[in-house]
CSV table of C-alpha atoms and ligand atoms in Angstrom, one decimal:
chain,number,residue,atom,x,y,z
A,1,UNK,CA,0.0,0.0,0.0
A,2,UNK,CA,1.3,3.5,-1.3
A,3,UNK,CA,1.6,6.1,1.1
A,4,UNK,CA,-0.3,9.5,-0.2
A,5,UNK,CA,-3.5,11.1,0.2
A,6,UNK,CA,-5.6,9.7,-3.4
A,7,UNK,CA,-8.4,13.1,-2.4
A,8,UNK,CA,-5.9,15.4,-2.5
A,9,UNK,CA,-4.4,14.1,-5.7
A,10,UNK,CA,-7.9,14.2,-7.3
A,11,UNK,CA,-7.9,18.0,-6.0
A,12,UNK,CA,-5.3,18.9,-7.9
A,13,UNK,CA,-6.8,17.2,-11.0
A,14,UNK,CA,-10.0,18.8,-10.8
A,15,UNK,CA,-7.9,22.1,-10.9
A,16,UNK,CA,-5.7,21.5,-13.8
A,17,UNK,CA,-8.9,20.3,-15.8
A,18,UNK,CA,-10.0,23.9,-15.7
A,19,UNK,CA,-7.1,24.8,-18.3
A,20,UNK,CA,-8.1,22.3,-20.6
A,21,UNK,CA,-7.5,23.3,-24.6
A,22,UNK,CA,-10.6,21.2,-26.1
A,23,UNK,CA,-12.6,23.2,-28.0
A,24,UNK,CA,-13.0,20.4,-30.5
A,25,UNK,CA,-14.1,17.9,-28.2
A,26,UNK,CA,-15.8,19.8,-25.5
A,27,UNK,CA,-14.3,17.1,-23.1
A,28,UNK,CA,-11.9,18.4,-20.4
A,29,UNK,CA,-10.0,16.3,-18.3
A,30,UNK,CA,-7.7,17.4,-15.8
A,31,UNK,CA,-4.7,14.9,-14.6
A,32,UNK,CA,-2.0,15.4,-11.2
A,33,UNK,CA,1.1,12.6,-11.5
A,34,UNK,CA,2.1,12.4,-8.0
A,35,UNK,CA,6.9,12.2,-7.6
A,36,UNK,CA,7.7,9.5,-5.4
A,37,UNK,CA,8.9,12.7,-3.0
A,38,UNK,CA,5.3,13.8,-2.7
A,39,UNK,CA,5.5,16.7,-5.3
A,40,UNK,CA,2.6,16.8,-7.8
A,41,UNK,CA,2.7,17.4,-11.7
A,42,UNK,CA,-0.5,18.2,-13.2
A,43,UNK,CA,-2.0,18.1,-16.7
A,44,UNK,CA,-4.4,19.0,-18.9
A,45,UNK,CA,-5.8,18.1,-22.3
A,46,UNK,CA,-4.5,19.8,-25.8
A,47,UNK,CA,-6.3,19.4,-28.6
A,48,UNK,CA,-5.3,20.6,-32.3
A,49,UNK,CA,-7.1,21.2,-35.0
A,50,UNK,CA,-5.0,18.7,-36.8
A,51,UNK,CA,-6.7,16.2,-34.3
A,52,UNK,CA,-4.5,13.1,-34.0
A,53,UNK,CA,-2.4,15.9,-32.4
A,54,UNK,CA,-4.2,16.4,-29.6
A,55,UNK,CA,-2.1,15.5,-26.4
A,56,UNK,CA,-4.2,14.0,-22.9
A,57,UNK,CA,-4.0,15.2,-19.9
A,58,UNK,CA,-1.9,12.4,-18.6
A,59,UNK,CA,0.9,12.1,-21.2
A,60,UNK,CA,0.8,16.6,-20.7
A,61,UNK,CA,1.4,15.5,-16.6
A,62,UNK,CA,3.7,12.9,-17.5
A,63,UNK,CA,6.0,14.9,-20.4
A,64,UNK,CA,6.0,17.9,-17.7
A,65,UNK,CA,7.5,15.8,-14.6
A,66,UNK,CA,10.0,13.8,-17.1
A,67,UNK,CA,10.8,17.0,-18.5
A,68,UNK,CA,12.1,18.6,-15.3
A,69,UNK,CA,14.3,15.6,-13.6
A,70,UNK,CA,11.0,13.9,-12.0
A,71,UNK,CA,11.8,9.9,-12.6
A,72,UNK,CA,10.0,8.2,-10.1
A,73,UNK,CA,6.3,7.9,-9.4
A,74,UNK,CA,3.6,6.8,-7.0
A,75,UNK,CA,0.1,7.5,-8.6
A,76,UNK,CA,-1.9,9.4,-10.8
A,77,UNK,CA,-5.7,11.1,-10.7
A,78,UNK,CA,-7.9,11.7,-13.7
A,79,UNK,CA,-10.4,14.0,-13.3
A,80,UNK,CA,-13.5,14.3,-16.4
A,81,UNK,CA,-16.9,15.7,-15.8
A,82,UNK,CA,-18.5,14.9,-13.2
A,83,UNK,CA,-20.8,11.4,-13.1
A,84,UNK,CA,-18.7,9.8,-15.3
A,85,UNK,CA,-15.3,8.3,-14.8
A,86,UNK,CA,-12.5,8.5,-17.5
A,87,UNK,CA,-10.1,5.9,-17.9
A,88,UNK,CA,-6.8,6.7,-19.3
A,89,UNK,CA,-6.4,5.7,-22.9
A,90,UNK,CA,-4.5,3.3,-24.4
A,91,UNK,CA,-1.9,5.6,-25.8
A,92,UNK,CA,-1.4,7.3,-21.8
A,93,UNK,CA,-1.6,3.6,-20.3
A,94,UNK,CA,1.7,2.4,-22.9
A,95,UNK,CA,3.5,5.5,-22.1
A,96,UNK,CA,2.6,5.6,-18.3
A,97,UNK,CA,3.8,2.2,-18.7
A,98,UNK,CA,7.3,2.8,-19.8
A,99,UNK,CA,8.1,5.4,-16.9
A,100,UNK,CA,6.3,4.3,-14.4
A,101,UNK,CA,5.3,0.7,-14.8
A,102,UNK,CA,4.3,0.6,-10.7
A,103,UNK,CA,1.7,3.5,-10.2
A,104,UNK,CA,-1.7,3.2,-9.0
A,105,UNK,CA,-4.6,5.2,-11.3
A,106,UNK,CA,-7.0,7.2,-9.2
A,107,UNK,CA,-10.3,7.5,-11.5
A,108,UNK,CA,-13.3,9.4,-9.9
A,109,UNK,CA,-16.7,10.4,-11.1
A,110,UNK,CA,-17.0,13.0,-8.9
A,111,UNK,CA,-18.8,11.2,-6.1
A,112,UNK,CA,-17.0,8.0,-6.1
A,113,UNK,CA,-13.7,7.2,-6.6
A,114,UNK,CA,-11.3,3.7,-8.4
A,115,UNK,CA,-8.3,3.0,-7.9
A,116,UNK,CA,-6.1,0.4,-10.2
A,117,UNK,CA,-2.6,-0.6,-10.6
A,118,UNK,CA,-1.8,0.5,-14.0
A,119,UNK,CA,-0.5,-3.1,-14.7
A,120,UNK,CA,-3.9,-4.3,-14.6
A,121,UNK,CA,-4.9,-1.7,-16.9
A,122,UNK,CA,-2.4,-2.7,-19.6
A,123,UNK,CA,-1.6,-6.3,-19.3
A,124,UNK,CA,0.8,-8.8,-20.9
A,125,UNK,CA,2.0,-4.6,-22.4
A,126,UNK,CA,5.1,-4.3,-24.6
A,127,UNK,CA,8.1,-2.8,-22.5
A,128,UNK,CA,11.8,-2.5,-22.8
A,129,UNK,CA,12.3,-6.2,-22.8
A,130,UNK,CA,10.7,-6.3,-26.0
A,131,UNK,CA,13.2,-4.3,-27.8
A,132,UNK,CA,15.5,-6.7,-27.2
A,133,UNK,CA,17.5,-4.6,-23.9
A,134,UNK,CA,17.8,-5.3,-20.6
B,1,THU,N1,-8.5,12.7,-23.2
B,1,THU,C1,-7.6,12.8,-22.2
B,1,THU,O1,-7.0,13.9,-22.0
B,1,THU,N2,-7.3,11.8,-21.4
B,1,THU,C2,-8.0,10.5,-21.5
B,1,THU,O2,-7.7,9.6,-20.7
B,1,THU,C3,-9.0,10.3,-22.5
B,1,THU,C4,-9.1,11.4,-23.5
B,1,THU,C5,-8.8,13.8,-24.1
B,1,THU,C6,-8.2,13.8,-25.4
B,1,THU,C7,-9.2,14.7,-26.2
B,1,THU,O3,-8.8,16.0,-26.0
B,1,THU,C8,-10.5,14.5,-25.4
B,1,THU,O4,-10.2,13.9,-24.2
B,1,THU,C9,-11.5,13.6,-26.1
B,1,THU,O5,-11.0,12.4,-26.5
């Protein structure tokens, strides 16, 4: 059992959704990646108008923490509208995957609230070991 506070992590994803870019889609999601030192990376989606461009809210979170030296992770929270949960998709769940294979994935609906080990979310997934390296 992972030692953090999964309410305070959806907080912080319910903020970040407020920036979403999705004025294609009308579908915000906010996201806050949680270091293994308790700092918290958030996200939102960014959509183009070349659509297959559009970048989630997780792989935003993700690319940010990466980006500045953050290597190690202990969960992540995924915030959509409210009633409905929204579970990362399979492009975020590959590339969660390859950086931090160990997380747990904090989905809420607003009143309720999952939480899964993102290797049950992407089993039997394609890694490293794959390419052939250690
Ligand atoms: N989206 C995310 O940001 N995260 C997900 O887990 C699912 C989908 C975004 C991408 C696009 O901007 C919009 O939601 C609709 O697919």
């Amino acid at each position: 059992m992972k030692n953090y506070d999964s309410d305070k992590l959806i907080e912080e994803a319910r903020k970040a959704r407020v920036f979403a870019q999705a004025k294609y889609s009308h579908f915000q999601v906010g996201a806050a990646l949680l270091t293994e030192d308790d700092e918290v990376y958030t996200g939102c989606n960014v959509e183009s108008s070349s659509y297959s461009l559009t970048m989630c809210a997780e792989r935003v979170a993700l690319f940010k923490a990466l980006s500045e030296g953050r290597t190690r992770f202990k969960a992540i929270a995924i915030v959509a509208k409210d009633g409905e949960y929204c579970p990362p998709c399979g492009a975020c769940r590959q590339v969660l995957f390859d950086y931090a294979p160990d997380i747990d994935v904090i989905l809420t609906n607003g009143k309720e609230k999952q939480i899964y080990k993102l290797k049950e979310l992407l089993p039997h997934a394609f890694d490293d070991s794959n390419l052939g390296e250690k």
